[in-house]
N, CA, C and O atoms as a MOPAC input file, in Angstrom:
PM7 MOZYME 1SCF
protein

 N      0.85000 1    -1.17700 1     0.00000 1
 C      0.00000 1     0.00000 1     0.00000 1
 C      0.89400 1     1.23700 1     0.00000 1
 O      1.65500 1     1.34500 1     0.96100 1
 N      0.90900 1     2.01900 1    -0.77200 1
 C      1.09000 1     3.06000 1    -1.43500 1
 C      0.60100 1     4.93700 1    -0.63800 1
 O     -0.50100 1     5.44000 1    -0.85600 1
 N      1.49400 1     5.51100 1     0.06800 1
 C      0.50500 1     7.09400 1    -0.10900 1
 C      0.36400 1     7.87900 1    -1.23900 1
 O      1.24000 1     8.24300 1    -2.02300 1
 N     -0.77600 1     8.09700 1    -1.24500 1
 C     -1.19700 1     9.25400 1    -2.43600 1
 C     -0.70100 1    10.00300 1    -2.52800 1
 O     -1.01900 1    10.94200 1    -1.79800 1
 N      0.31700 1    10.16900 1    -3.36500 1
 C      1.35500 1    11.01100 1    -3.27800 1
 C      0.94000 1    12.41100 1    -3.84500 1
 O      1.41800 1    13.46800 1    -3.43200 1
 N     -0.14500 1    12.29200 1    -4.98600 1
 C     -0.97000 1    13.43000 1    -5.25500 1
 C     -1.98300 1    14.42200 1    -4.19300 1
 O     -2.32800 1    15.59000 1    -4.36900 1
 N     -2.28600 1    13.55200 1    -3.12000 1
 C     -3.09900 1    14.08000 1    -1.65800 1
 C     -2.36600 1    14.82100 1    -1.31300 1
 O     -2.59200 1    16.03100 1    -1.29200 1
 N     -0.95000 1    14.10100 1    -0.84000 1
 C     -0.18900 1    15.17600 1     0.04200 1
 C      0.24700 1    16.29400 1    -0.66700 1
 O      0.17200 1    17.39000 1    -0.11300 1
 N      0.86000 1    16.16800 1    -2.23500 1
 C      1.42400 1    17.49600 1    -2.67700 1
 C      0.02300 1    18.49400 1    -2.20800 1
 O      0.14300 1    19.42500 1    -1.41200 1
 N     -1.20200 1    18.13600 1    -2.80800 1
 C     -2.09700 1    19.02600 1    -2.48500 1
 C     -2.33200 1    19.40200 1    -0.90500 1
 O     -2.72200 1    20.48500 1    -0.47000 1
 N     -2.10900 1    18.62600 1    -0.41500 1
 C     -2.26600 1    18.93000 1     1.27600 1
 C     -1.19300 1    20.45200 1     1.51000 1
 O     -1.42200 1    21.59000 1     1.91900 1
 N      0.27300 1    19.58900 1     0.90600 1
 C      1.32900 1    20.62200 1     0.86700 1
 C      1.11800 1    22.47300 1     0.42100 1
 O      1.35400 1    23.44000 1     1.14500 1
 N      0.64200 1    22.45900 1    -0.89300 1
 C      0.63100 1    23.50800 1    -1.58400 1
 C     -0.54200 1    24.21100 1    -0.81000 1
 O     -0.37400 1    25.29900 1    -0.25800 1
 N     -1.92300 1    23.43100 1    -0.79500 1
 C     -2.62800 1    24.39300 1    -0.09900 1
 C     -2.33200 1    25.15000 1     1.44800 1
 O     -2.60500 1    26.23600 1     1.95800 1
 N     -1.72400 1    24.09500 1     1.79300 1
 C     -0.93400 1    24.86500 1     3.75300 1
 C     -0.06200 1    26.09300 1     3.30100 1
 O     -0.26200 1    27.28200 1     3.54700 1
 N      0.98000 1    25.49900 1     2.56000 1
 C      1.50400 1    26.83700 1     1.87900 1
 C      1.35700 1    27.99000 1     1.51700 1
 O      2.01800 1    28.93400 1     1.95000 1
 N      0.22400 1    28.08100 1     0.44200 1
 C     -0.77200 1    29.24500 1     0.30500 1
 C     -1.28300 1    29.88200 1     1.59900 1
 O     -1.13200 1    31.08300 1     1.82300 1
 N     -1.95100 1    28.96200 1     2.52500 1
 C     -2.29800 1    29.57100 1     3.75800 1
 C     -1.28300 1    30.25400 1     4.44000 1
 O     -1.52800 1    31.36900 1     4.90000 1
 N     -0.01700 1    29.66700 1     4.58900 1
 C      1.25100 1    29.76800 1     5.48200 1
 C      1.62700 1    31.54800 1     4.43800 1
 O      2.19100 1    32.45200 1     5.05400 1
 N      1.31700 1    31.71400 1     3.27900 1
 C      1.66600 1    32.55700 1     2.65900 1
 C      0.62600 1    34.06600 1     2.99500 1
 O      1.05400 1    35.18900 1     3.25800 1
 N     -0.84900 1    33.62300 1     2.87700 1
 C     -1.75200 1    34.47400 1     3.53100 1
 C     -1.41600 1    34.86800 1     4.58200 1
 O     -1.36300 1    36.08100 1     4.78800 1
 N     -1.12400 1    34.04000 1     5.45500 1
 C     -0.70600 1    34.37400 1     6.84300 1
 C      0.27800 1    35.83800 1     7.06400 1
 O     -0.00800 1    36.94500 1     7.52000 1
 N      1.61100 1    35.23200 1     6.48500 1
 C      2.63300 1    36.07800 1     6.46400 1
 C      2.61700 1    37.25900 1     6.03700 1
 O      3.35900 1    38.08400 1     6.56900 1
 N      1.57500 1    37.70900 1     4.73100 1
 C      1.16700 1    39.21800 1     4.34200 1
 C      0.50000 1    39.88000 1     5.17500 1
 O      0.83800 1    41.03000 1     5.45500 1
 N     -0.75400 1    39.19200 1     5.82700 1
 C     -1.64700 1    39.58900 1     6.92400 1
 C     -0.61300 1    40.87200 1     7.67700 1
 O      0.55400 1    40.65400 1     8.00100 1
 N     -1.11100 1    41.82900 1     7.81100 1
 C     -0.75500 1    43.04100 1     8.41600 1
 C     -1.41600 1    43.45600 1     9.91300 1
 O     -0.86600 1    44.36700 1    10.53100 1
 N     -2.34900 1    42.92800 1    10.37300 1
 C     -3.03200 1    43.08700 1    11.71100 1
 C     -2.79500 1    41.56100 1    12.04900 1
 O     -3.17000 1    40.48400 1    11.58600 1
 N     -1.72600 1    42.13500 1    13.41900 1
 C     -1.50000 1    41.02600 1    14.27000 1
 C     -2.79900 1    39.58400 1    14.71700 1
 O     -2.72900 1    38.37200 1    14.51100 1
 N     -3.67600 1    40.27200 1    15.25100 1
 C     -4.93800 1    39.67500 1    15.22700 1
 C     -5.08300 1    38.97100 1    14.20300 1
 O     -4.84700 1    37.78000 1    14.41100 1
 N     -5.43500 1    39.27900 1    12.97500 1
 C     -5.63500 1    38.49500 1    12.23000 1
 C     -4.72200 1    37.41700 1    11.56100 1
 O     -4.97800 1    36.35600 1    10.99200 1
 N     -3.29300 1    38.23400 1    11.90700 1
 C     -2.50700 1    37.35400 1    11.51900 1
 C     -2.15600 1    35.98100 1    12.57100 1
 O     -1.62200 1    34.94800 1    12.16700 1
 N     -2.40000 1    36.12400 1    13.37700 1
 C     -2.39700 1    34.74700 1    14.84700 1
 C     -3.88900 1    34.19500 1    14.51700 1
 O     -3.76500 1    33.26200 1    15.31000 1
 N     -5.18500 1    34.00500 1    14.00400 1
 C     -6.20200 1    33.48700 1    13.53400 1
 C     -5.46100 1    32.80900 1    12.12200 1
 O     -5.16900 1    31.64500 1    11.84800 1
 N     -5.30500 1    34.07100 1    11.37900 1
 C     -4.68300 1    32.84500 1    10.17900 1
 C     -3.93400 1    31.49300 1    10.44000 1
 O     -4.29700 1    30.41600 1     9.96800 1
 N     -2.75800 1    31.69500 1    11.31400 1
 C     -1.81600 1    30.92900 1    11.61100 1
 C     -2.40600 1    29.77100 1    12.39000 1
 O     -1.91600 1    28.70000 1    12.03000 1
 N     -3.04900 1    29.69600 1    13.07200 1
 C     -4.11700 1    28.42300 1    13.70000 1
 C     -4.55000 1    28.01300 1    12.57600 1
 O     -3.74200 1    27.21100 1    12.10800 1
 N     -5.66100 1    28.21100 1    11.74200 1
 C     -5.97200 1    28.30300 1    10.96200 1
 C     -4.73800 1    27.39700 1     9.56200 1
 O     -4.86800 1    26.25600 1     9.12100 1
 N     -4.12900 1    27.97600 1     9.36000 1
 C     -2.95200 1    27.09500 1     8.75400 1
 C     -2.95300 1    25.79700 1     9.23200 1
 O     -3.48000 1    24.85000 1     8.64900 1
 N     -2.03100 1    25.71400 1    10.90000 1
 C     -1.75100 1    24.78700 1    11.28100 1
 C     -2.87900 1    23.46800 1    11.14200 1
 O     -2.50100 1    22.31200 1    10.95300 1
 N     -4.33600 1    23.87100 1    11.27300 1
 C     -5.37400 1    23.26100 1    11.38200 1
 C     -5.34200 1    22.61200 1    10.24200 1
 O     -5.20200 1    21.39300 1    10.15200 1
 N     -5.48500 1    23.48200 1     9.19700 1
 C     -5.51100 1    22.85400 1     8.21700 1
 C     -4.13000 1    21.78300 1     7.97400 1
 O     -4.54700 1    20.63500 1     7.82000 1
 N     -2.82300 1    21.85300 1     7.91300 1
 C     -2.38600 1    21.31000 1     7.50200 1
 C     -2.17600 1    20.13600 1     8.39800 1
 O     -1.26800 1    19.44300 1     7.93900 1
 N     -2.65700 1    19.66600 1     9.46900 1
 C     -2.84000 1    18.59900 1    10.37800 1
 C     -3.70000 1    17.71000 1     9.57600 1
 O     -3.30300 1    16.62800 1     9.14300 1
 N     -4.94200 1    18.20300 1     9.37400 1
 C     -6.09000 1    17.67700 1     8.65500 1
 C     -5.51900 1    17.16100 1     7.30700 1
 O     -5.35600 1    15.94100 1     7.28600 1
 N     -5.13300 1    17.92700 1     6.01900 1
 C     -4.67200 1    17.98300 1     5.18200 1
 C     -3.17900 1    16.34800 1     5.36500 1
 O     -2.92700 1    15.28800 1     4.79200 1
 N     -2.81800 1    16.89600 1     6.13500 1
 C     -0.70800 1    16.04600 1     5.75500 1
 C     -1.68200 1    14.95600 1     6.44400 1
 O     -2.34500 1    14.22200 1     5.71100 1
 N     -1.75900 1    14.86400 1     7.64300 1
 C     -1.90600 1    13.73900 1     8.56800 1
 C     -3.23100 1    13.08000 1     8.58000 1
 O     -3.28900 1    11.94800 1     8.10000 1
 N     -4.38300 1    13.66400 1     9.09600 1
 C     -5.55000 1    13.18700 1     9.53000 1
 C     -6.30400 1    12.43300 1     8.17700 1
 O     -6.86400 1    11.35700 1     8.38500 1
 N     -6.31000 1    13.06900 1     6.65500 1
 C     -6.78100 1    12.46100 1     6.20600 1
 C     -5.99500 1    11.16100 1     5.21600 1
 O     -6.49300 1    10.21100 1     4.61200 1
 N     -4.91200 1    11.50700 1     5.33400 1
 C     -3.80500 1    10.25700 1     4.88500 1
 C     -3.70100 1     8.98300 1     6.01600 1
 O     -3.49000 1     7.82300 1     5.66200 1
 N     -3.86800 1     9.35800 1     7.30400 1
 C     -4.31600 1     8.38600 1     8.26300 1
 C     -5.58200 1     7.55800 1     7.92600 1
 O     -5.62700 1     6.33000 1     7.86000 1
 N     -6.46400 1     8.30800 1     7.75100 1
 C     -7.94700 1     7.83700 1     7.74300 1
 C     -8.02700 1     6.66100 1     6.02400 1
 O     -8.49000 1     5.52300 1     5.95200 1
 N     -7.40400 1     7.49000 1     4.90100 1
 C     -6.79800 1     6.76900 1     4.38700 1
 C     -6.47900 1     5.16100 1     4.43800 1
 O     -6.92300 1     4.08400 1     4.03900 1
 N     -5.28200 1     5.79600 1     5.28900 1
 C     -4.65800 1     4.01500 1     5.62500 1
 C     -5.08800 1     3.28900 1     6.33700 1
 O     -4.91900 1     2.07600 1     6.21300 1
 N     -5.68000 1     3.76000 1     7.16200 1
 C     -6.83700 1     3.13000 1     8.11100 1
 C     -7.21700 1     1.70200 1     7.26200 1
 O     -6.79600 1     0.54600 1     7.20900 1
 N     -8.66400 1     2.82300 1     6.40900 1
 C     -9.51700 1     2.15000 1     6.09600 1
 C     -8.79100 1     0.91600 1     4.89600 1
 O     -9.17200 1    -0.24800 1     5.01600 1
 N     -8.26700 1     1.09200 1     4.33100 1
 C     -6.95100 1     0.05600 1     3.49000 1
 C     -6.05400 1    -0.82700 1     4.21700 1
 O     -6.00700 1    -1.94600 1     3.70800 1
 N     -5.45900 1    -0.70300 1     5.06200 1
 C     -5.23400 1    -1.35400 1     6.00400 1
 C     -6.08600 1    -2.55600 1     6.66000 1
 O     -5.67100 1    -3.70900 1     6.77600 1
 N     -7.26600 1    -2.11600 1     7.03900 1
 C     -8.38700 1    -2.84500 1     7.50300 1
 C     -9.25200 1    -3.65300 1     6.77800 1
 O    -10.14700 1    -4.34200 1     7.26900 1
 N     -8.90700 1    -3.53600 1     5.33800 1
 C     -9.60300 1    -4.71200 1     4.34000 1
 C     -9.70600 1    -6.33100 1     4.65100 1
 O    -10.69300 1    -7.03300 1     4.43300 1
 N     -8.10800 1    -6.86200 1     5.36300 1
 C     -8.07500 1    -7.80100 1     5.43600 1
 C     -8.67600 1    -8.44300 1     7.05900 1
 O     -8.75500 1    -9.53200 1     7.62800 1
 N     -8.95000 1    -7.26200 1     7.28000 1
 C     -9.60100 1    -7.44100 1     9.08200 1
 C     -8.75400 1    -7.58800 1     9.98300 1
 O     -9.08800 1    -8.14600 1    11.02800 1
 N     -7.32500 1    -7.07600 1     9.77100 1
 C     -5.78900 1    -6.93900 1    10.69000 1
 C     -4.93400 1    -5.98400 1    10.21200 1
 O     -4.95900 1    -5.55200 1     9.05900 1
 N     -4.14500 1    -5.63000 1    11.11300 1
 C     -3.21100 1    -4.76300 1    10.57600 1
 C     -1.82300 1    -5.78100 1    11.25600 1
 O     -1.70000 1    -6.33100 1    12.35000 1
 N     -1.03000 1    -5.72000 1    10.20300 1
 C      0.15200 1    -6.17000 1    10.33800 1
 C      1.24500 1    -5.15700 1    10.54100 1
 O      1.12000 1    -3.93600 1    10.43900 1
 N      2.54600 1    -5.96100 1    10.90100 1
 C      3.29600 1    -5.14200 1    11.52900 1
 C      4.16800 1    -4.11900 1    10.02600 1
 O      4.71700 1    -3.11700 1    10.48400 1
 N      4.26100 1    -4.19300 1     9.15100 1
 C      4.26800 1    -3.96100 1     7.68800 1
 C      3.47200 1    -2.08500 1     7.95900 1
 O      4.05800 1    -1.00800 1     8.06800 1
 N      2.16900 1    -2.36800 1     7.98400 1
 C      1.14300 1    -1.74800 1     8.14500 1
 C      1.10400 1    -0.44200 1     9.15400 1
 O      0.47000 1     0.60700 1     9.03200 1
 N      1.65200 1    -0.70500 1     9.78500 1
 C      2.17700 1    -0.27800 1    11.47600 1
 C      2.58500 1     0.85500 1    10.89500 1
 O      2.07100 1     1.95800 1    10.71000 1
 N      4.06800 1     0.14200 1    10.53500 1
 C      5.49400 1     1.19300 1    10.28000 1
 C      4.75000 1     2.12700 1     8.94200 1
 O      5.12100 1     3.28300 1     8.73900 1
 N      3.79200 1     1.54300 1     8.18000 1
 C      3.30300 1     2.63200 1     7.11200 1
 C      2.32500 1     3.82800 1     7.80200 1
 O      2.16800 1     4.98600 1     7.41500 1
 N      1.86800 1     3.30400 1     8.67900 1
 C      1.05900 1     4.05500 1     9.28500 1
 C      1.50200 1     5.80500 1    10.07500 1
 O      0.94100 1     6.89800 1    10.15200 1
 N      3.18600 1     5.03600 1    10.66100 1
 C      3.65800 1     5.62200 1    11.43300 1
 C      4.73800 1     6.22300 1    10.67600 1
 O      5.18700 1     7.19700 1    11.27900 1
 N      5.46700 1     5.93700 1     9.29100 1
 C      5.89600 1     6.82300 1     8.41900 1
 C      4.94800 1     8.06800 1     7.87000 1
 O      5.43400 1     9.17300 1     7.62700 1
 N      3.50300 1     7.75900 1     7.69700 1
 C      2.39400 1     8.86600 1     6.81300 1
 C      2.67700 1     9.50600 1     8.20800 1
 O      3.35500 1    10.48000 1     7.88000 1
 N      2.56200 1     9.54800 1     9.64500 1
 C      2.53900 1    10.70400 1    10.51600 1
 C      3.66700 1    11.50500 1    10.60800 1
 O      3.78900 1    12.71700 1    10.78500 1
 N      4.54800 1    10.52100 1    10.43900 1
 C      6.34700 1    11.46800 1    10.43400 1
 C      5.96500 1    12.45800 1     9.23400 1
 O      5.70900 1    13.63200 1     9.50100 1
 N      5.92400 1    11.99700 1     7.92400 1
 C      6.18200 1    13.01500 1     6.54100 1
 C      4.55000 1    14.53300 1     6.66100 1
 O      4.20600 1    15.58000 1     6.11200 1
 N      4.11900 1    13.60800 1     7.74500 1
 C      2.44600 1    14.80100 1     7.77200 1
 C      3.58700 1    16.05000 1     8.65100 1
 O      3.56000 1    17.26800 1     8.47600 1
 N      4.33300 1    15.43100 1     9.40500 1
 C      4.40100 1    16.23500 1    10.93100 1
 C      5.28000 1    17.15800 1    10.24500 1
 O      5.30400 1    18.37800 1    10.40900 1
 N      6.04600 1    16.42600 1     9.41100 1
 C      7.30500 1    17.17800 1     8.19400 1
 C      6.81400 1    18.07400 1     7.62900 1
 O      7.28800 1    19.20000 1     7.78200 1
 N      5.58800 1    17.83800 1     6.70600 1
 C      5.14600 1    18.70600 1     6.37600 1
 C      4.34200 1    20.28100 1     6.45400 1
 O      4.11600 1    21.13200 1     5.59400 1
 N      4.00300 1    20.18100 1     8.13700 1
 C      3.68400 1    21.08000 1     8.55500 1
 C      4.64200 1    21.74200 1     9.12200 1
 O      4.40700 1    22.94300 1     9.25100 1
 N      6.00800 1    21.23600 1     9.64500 1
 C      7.14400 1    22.52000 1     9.94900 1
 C      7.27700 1    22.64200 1     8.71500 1
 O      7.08200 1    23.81700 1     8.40500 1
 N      7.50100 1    22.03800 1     7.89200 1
 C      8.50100 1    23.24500 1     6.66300 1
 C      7.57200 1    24.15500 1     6.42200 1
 O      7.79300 1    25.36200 1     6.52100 1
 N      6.35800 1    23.61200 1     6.05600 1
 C      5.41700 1    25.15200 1     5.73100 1
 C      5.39800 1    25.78200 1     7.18100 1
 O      5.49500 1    26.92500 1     6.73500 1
 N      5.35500 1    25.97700 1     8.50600 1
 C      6.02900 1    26.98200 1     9.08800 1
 C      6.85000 1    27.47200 1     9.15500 1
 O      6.86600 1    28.63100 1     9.57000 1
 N      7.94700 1    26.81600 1     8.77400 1
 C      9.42900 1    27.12700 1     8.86300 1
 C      9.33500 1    28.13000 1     7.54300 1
 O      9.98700 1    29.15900 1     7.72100 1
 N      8.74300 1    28.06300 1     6.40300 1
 C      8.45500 1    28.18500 1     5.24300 1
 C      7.74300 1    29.52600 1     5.92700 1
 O      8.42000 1    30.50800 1     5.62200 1
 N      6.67600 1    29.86700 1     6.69600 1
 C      6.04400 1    30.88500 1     6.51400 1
 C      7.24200 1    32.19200 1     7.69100 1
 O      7.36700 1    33.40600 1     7.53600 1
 N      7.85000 1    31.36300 1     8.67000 1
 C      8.93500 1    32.51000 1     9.28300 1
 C     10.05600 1    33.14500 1     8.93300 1
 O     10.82500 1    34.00500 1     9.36100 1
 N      9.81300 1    32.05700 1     7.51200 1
 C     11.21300 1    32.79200 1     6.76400 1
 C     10.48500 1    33.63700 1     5.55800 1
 O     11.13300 1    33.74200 1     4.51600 1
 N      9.30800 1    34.19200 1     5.61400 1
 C      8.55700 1    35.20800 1     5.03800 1
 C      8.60400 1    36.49000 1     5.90600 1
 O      8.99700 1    37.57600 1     5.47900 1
 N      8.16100 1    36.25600 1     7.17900 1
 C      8.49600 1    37.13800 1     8.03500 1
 C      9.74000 1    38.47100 1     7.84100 1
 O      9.95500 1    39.25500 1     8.76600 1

């Protein structure tokens, strides 16, 4: 089993864009709403729905093997990845 490697670029680019809104934002206020807002999304986006994903694929055969595990727990590393660089990405806009 395979990640959608097309999900995440899109997960990616859209946090980005946000991470980019963010950084123009000129009223503090709004700019700390955006930035939740980002993060939210790109939790949802990298992780939550690439989890849910593997979940349900995973669970076809009515077990998850230890194979399965480590895929599970690689999609959270590259989600978690993906949301610092697009922060890291939006402080070096700053």
């Amino acid at each position: 089993m395979k990640t959608n490697i097309g999900e995440f670029i899109g997960g990616v680019i859209g946090t980005s864009t946000s991470a980019v809104g963010t950084a123009l934002q000129t009223n503090d206020v709004l700019q700390t709403i955006s930035l939740i807002i980002t993060i939210l999304g790109g939790i949802v986006s990298l992780i939550v729905i690439p989890l849910l994903t593997w979940w349900k694929n995973a669970k076809k055969d009515g077990k998850i093997d230890e194979d399965e595990i480590k895929e599970g727990l690689d999609i959270v590393d590259d989600g978690i990845k993906g949301v610092k660089k697009t922060l890291d990405d939006k402080k070096k806009g700053e």
